Short mmCIF file of C-alpha atoms in Angstrom, two decimals:
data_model
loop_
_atom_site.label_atom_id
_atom_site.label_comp_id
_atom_site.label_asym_id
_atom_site.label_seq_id
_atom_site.Cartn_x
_atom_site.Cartn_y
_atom_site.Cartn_z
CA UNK A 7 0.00 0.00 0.00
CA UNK A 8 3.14 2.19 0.85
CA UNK A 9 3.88 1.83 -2.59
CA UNK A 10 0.46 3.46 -4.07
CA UNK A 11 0.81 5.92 -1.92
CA UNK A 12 4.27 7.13 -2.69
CA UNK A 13 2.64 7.52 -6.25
CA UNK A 14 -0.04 9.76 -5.44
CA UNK A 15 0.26 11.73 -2.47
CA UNK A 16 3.43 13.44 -3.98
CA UNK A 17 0.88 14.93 -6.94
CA UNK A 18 -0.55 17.12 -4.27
CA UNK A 19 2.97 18.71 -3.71
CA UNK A 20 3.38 19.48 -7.77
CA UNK A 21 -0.07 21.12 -7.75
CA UNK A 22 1.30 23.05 -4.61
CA UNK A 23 4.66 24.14 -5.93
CA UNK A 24 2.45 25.04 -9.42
CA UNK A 25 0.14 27.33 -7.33
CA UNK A 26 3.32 28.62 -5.22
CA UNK A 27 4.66 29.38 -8.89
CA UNK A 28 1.38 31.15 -9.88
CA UNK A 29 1.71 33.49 -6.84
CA UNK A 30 4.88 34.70 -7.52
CA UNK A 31 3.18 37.64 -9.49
CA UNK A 32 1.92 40.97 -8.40
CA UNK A 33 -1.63 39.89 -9.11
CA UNK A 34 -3.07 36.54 -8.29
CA UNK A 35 -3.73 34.84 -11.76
CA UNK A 36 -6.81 33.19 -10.10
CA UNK A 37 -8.43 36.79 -9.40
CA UNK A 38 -9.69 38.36 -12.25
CA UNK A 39 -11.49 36.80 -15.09
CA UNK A 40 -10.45 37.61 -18.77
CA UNK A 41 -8.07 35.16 -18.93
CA UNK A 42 -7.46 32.51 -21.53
CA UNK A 43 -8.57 29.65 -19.44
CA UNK A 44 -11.94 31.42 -18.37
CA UNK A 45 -15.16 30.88 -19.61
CA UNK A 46 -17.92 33.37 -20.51
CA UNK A 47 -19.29 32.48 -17.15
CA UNK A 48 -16.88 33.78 -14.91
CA UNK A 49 -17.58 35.91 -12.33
CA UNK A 50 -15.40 37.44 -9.66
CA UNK A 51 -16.39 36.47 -5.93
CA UNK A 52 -15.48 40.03 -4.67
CA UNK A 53 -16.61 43.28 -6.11
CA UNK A 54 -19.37 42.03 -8.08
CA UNK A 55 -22.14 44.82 -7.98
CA UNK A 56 -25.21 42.98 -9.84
CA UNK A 57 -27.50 45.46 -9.55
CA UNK A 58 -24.84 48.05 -11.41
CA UNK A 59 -23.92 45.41 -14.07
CA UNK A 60 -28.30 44.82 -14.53
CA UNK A 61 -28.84 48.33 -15.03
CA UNK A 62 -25.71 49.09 -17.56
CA UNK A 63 -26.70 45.84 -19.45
CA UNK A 64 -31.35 46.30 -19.98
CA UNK A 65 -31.22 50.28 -18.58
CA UNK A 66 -34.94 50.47 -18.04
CA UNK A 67 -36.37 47.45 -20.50
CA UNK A 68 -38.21 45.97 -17.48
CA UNK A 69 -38.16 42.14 -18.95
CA UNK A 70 -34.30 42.30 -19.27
CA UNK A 71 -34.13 43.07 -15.74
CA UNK A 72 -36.30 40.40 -14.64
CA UNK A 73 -34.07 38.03 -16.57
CA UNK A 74 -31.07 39.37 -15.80
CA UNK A 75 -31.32 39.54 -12.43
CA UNK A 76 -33.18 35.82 -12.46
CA UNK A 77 -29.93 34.75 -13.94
CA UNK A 78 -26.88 36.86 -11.84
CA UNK A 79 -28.53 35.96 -8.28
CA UNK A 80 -28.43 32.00 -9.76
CA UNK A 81 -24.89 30.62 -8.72
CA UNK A 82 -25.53 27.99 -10.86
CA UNK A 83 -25.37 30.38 -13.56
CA UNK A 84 -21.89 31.53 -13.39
CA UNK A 85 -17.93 30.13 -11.81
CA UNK A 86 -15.90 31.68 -9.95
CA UNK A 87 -12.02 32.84 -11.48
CA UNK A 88 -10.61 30.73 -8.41
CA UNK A 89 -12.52 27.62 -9.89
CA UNK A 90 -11.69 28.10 -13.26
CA UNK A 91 -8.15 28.43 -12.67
CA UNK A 92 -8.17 25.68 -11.01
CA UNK A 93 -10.19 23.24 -13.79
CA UNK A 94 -9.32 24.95 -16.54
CA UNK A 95 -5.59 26.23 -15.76
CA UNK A 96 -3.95 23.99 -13.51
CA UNK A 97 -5.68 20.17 -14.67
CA UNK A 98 -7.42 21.57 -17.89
CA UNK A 99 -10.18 19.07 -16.64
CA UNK A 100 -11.27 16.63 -19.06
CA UNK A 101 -15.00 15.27 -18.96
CA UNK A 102 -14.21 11.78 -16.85
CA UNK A 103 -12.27 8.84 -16.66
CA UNK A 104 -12.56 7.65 -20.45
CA UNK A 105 -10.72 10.71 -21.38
CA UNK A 106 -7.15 11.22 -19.55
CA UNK A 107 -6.17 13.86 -22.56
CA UNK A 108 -2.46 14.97 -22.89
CA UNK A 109 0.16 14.87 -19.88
CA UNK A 110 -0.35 18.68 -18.61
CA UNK A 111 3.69 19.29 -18.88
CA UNK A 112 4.05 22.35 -16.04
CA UNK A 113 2.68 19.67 -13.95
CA UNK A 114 4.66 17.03 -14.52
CA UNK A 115 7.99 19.21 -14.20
CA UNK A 116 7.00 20.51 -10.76
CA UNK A 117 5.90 16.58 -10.02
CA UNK A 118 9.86 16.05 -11.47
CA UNK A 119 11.31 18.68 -9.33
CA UNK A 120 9.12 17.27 -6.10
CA UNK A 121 10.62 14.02 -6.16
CA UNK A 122 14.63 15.37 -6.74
CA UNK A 123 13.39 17.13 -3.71
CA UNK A 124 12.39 13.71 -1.80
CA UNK A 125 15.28 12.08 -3.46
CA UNK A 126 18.10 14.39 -2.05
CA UNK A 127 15.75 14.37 1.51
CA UNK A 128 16.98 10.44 1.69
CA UNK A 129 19.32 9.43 -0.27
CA UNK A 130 22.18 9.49 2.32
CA UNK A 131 19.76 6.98 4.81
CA UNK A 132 18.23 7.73 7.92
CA UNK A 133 20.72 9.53 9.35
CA UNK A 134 20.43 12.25 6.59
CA UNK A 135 16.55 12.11 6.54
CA UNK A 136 16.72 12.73 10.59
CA UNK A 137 18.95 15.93 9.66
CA UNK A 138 16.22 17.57 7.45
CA UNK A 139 13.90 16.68 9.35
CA UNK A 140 14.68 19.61 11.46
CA UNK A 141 13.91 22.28 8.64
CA UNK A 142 11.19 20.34 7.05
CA UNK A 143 8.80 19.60 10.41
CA UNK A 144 10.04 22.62 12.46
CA UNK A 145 9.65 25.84 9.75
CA UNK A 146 6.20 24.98 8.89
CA UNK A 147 5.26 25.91 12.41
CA UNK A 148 6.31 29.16 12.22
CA UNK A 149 4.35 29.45 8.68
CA UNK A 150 0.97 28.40 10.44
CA UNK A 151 1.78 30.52 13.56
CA UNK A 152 2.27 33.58 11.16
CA UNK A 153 -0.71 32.51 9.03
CA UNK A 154 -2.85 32.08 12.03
CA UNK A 155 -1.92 35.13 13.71
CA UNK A 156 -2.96 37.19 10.21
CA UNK A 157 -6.19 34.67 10.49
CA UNK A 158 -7.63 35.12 13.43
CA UNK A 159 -7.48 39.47 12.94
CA UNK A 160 -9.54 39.57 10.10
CA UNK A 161 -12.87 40.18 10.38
CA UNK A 162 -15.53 36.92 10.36
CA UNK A 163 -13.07 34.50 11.66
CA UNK A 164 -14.55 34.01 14.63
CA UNK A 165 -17.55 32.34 12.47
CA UNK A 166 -15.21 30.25 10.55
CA UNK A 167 -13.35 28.96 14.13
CA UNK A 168 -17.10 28.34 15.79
CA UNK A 169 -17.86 26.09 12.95
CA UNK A 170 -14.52 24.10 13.21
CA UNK A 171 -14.96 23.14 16.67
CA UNK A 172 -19.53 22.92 16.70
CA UNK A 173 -19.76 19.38 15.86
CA UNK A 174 -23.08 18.30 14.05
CA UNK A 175 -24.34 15.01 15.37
CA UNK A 176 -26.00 14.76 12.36
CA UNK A 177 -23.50 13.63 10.61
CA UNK A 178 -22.89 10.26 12.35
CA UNK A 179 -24.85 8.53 10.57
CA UNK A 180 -22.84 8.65 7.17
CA UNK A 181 -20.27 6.18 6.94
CA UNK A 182 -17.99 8.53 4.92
CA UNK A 183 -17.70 10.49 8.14
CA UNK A 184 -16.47 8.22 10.10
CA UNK A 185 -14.37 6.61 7.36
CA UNK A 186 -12.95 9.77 6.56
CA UNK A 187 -11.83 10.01 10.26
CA UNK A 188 -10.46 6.77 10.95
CA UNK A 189 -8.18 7.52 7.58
CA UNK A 190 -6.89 10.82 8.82
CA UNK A 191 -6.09 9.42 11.77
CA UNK A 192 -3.98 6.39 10.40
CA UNK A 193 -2.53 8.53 7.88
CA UNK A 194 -1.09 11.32 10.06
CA UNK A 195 0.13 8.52 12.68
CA UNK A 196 2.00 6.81 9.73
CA UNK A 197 0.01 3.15 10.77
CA UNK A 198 -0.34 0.56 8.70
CA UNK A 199 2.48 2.09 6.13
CA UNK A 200 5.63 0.58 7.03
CA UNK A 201 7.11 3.77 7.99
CA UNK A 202 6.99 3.62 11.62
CA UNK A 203 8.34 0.25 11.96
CA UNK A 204 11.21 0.78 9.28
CA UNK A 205 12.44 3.87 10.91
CA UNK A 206 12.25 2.43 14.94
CA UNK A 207 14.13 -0.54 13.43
CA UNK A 208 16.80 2.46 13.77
CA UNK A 209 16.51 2.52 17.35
CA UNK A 210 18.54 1.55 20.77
CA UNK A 211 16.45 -1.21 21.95
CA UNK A 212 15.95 0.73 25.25
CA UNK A 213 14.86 3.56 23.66
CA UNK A 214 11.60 4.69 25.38
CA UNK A 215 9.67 4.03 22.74
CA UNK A 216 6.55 4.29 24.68
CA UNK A 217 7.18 8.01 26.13
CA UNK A 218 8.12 8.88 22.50
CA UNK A 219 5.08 7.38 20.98
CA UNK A 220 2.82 9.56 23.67
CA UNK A 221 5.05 12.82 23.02
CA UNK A 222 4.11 12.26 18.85
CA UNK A 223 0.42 11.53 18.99
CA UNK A 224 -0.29 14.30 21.11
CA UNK A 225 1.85 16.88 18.75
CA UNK A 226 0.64 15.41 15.84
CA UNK A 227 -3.37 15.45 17.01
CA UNK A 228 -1.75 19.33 18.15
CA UNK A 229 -0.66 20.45 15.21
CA UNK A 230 -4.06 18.95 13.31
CA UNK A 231 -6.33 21.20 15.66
CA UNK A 232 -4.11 23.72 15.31
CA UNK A 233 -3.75 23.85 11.33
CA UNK A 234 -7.60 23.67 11.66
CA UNK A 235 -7.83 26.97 13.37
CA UNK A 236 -5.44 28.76 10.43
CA UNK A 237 -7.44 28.02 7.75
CA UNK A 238 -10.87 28.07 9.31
CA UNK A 239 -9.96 31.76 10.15
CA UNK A 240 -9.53 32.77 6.62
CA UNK A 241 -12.57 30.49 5.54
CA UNK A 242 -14.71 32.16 8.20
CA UNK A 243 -13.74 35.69 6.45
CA UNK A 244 -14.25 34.28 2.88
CA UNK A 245 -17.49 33.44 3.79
CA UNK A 246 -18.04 36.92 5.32
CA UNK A 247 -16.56 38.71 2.58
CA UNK A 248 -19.40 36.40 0.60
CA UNK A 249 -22.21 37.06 2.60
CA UNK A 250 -22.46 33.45 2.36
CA UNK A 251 -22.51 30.55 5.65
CA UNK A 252 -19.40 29.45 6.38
CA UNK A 253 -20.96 25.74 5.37
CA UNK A 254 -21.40 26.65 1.76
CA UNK A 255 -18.10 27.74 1.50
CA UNK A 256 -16.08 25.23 3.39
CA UNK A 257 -14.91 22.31 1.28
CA UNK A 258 -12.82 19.36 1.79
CA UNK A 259 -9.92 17.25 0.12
CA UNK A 260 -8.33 19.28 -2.72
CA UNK A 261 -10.87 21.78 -2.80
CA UNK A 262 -9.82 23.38 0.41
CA UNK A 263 -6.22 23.79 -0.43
CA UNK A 264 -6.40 24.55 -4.08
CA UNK A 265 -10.28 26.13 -3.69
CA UNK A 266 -11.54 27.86 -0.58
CA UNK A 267 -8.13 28.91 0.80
CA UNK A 268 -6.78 30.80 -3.09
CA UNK A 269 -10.14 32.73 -3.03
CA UNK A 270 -9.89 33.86 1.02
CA UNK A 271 -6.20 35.38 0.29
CA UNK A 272 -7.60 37.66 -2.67
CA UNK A 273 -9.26 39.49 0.10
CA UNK A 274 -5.84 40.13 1.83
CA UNK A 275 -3.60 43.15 1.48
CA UNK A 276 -0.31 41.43 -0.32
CA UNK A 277 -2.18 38.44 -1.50
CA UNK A 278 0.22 37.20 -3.34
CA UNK A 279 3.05 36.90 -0.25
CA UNK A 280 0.04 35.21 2.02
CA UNK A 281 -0.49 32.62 -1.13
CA UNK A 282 3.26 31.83 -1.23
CA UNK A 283 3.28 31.64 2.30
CA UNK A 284 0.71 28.96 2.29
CA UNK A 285 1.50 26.86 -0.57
CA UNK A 286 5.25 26.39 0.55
CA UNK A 287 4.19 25.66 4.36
CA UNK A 288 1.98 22.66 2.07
CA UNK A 289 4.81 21.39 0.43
CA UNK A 290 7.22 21.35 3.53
CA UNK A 291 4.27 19.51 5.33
CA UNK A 292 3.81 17.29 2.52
CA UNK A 293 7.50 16.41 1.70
CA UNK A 294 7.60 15.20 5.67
CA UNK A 295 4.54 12.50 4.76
CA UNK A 296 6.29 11.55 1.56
CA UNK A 297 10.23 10.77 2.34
CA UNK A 298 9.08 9.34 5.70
CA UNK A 299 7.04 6.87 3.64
CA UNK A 300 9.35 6.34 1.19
CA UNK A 301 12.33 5.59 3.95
CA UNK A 302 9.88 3.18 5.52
CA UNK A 303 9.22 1.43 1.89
CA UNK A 304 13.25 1.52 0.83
CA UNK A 305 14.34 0.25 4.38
CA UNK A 306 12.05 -2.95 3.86
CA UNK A 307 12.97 -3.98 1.10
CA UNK A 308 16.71 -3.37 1.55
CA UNK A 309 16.42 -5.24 4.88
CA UNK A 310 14.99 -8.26 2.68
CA UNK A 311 17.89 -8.37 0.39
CA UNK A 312 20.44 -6.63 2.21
CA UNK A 313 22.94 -8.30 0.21
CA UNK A 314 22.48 -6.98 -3.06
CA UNK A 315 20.76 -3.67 -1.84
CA UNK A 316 22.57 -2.25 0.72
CA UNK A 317 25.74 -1.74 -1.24
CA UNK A 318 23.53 0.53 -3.92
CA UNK A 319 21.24 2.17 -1.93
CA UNK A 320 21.31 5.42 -3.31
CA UNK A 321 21.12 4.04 -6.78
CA UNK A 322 18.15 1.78 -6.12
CA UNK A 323 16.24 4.64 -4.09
CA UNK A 324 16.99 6.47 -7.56
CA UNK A 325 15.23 4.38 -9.28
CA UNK A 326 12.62 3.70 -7.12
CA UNK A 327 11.91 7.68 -7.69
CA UNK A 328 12.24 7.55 -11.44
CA UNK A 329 9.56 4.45 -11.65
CA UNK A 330 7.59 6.04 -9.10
CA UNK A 331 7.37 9.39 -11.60
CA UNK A 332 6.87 7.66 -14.10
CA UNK A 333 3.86 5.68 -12.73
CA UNK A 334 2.02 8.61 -11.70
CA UNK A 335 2.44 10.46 -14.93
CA UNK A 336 -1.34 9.75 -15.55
CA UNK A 337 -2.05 11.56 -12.60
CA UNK A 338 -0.59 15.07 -14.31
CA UNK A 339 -2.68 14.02 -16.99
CA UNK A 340 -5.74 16.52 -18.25
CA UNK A 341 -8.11 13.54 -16.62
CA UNK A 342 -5.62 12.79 -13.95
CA UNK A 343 -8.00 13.93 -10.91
CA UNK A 344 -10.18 10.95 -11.79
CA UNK A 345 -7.61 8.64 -11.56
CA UNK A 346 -5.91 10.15 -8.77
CA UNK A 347 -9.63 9.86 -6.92
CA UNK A 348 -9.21 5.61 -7.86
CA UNK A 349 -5.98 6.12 -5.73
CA UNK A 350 -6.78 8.16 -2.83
CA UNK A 351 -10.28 6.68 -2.35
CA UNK A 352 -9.52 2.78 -3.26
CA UNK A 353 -5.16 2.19 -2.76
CA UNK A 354 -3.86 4.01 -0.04
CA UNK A 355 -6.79 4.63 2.59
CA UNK A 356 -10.53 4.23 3.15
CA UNK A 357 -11.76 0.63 3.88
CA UNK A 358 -7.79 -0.83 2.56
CA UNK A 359 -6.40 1.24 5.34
CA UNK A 360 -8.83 -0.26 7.30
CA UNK A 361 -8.53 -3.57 6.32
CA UNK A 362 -5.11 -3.93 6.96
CA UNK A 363 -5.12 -1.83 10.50
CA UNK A 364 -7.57 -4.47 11.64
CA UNK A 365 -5.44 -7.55 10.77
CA UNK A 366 -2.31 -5.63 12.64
CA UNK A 367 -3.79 -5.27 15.91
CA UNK A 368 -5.09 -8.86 15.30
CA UNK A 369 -1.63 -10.27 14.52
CA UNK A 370 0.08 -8.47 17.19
CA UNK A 371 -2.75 -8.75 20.39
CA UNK A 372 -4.12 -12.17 19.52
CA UNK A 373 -1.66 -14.20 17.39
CA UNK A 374 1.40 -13.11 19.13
CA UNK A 375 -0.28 -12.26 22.35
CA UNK A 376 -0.85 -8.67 23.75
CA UNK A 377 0.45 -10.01 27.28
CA UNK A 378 3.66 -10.91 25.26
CA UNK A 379 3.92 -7.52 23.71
CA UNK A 380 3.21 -6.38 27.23
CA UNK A 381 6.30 -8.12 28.57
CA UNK A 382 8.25 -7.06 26.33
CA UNK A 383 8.07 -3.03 26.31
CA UNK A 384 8.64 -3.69 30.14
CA UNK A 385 11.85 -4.94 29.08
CA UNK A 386 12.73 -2.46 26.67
CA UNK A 387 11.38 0.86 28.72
CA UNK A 388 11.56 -0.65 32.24
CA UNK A 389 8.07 -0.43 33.50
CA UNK A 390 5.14 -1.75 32.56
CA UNK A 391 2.31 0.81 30.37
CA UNK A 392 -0.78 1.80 31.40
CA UNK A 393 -2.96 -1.11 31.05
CA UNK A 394 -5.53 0.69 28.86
CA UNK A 395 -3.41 -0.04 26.07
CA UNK A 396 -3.82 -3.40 26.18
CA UNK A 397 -7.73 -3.11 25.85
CA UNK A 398 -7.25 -1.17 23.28
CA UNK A 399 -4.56 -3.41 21.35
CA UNK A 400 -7.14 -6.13 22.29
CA UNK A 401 -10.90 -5.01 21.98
CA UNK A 402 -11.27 -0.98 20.74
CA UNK A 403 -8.56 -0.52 18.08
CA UNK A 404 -10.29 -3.94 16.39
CA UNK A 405 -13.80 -2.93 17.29
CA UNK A 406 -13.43 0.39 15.64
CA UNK A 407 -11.81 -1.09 12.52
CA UNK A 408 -14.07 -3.99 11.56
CA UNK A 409 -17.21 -1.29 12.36
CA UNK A 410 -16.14 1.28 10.25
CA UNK A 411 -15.26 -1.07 7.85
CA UNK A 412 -18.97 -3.17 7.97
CA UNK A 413 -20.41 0.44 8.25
CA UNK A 414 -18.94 1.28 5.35
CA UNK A 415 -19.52 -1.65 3.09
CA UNK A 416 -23.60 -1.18 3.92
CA UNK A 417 -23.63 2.33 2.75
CA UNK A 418 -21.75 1.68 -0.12
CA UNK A 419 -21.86 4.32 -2.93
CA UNK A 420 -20.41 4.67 -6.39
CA UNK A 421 -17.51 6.59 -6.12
CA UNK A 422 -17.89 10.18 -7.92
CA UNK A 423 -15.82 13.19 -8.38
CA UNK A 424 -18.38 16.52 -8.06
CA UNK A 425 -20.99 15.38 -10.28
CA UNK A 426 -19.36 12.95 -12.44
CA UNK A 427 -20.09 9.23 -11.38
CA UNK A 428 -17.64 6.65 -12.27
CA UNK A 429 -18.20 4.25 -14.45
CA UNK A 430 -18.12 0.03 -13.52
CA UNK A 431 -14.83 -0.73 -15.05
CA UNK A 432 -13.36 2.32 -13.29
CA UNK A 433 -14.53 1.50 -9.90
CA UNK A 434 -13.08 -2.20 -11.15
CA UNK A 435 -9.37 -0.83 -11.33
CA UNK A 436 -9.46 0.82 -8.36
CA UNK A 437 -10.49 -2.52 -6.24
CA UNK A 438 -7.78 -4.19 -7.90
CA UNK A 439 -5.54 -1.50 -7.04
CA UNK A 440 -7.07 -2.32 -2.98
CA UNK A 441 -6.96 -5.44 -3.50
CA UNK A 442 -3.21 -5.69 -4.21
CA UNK A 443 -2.68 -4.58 -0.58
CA UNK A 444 -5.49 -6.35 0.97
CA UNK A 445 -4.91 -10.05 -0.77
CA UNK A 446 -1.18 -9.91 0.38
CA UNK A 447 -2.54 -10.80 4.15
CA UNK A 448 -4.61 -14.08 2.92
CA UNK A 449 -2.11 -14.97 0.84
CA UNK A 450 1.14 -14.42 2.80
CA UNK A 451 -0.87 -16.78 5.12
CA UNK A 452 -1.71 -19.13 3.31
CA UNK A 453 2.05 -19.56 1.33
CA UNK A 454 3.23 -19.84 5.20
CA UNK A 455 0.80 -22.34 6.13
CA UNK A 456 1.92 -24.61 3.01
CA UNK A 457 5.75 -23.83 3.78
CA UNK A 458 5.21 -25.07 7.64
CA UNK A 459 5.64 -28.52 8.93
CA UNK A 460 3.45 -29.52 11.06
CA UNK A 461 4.71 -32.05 12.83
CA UNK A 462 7.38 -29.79 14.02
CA UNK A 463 4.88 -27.08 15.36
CA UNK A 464 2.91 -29.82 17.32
#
């Protein structure tokens, strides 16, 4: 699953370094319409007087007005620049799966110069990795401290903050909440990936590994909140700005780094330093994610054929990049959202994630035996954990897992992108792309039953 993941994650760092590009200008490209990519119906978001543009356009023809203003008030009627830049600039959107279109070339050099950028972040080993590490994870918190502190002083934040932390119980009862959740949560704690256990493999064996695992859950689940409060801020005074509720303009995935956060900055005095700001802070956040994966991935599999590895390890990691570019190359296509939805919905999280999560805690708590595992971080921290870990190795972590994952399955829904449903054969590919991760557990059981003699276990 690492290995999807690698692919796709690091296409939401070329989009970010393309939009970091796009804001080195005096004007935002994304603010004005009248630009090659936009479409008769563009409209700005700020500045729009409707009533001024109605009475320039029918002056005192009564039925134009009607019509007119029938059609300006109708959001449906008309895009925003922000959007259009996006679809029309940036992927040059194609109309669904079927049609990928032509690679979109400014994205697939900023993809290219991404991964030199993970490349030279490990090639030396973990050693290296652990010394940029120290720019990478510590400068983007002085990013989202400046960012939040210009956030919170603007006017309407305090509406966009109120609706980040006023949950709506509602929402429990869709499965893609709580799937959603359970993914985020994996995903920022590096489980199920490889990563954690590749780069503890580095460890002293009394290394308090349990301290240390406290000490990064709590800044990580820290810094979530936290990053929460920066861009809700801005989205509160967006919405503002809009006259609109802050739940219309909130958005999710993609659409609220590439989306909701571009159109809040137009607002902003300097716009174009607070859009810089925020799309590098994404790309040092991102490049973390992605080179901590990637060590996890290259340290397996040098570890399983240390032999012939170890002595080229920067060479294999090389091309480990250059295949991994090359894979995702579809991804920087013109249809290259749709198949990057396969990947981020079916490969590298959701119900896989899930899946495989489940059958960890199972392996570790049952199979080997949580009182085991409980013996032996005694012996490698010196005192025994609090035993609420061992419930939740045992019963909760489990529970959760097979829940979300039978809660999902019975509100099952074809996956779609906006409006556009995909078709059979595309929801086809991405199970087999799941299925690649999930079958390994089965069948690595399976080949290990048939290699095991018996007699010798009895």
């Amino acid at each position: 699953m690492s290995v999807w993941l690698n692919i796709y994650y690091i296409v939401i760092l070329a989009w970010g370094l393309y939009y970091f590009y796009s804001s080195l200008t005096p004007n935002l490209p994304w603010g004005t319409c009248g630009n090659w990519w936009n479409t008769n119906r563009c409209r700005p978001e700020y500045g729009f007087d409707i009533a001024a543009n109605i009475s320039a356009a029918c002056g005192t023809n009564s039925t134009c007005f009607s019509l007119m203003n029938a059609t300006l008030r109708d959001p449906k009627s008309y895009t925003s620049p922000v959007k259009e830049f996006w679809e029309n600039n940036a992927l040059q959107i194609t109309d669904g799966l079927h049609d990928i279109g032509e690679v979109r070339w400014p994205l697939a050099f900023t993809l290219l110069i991404v991964w030199v950028m993970c490349y030279f972040c490990i090639w030396k080993g973990v050693k290296w990795t652990g010394k940029v590490v120290y720019f990478t994870a510590l400068f983007p918190y002085v990013l989202l401290i400046i960012l939040l502190i210009r956030g919170i002083t603007l006017p309407g934040a305090i509406d966009g903050i109120k609706f980040y932390i006023t949950p709506n119980m509602s929402r429990l009862g869709d499965s893609t909440v709580w799937l959603d959740a359970v993914s985020q949560i994996f995903f920022s704690y590096g489980l199920g990936l490889g990563s954690l256990v590749a780069l503890g493999s580095y460890n002293r064996y009394h290394n308090n590994v349990y301290k240390h695992a406290l000490i990064v859950s709590c800044i990580n689940s820290g810094t979530s909140m936290f990053s929460g409060f920066v861009v809700f801020s801005v989205v509160g005074f967006m919405a503002q700005a809009q006259s609109k509720p802050v739940s219309e303009v909130a958005a999710s995935g993609p659409g609220l780094a590439f989306l909701v956060y571009p159109s809040a900055v137009l607002q902003l005095p300097g716009a174009p330093f607070w859009s810089a700001l925020f799309f590098i802070m994404l790309l040092f956040v991102g490049l973390d994610s992605q080179f901590c994966t990637m060590e996890g991935f290259i340290t397996a599999v040098v570890d399983e054929w240390p032999r012939y590895l170890r002595p080229h390890k920067e060479l294999f990691i090389a091309v480990v990049c250059i295949l991994s570019y090359l894979v995702a190359i579809p991804i920087v296509c013109q249809g290259g959202m749709y198949v990057f939805k396969l990947f981020d919905y079916y490969a590298a999280s959701g119900i896989c994630l899930l899946f495989l999560i489940f059958f960890e805690c199972i392996a570790i708590s049952w199979a080997y035996g949580a009182n085991k595992f409980y013996e032996n971080l005694k012996d490698m921290v010196g005192y025994y954990p609090c035993p609420w870990w061992k419930w939740c190795w045992i019963v909760f972590c489990p529970a959760i897992c097979f829940g979300v994952f039978c809660f999902s399955l019975i509100q099952y829904n074809r996956l779609t992108y906006l409006t556009y449903e995909y078709p059979w054969w595309g929801e086809l590919v991405g199970w087999m792309m799941g299925l690649s991760s999930m079958l390994c557990i089965p069948g690595y059981m399976i080949y290990k039953w048939t290699q095991t003699d018996r007699k010798s276990v009895v």
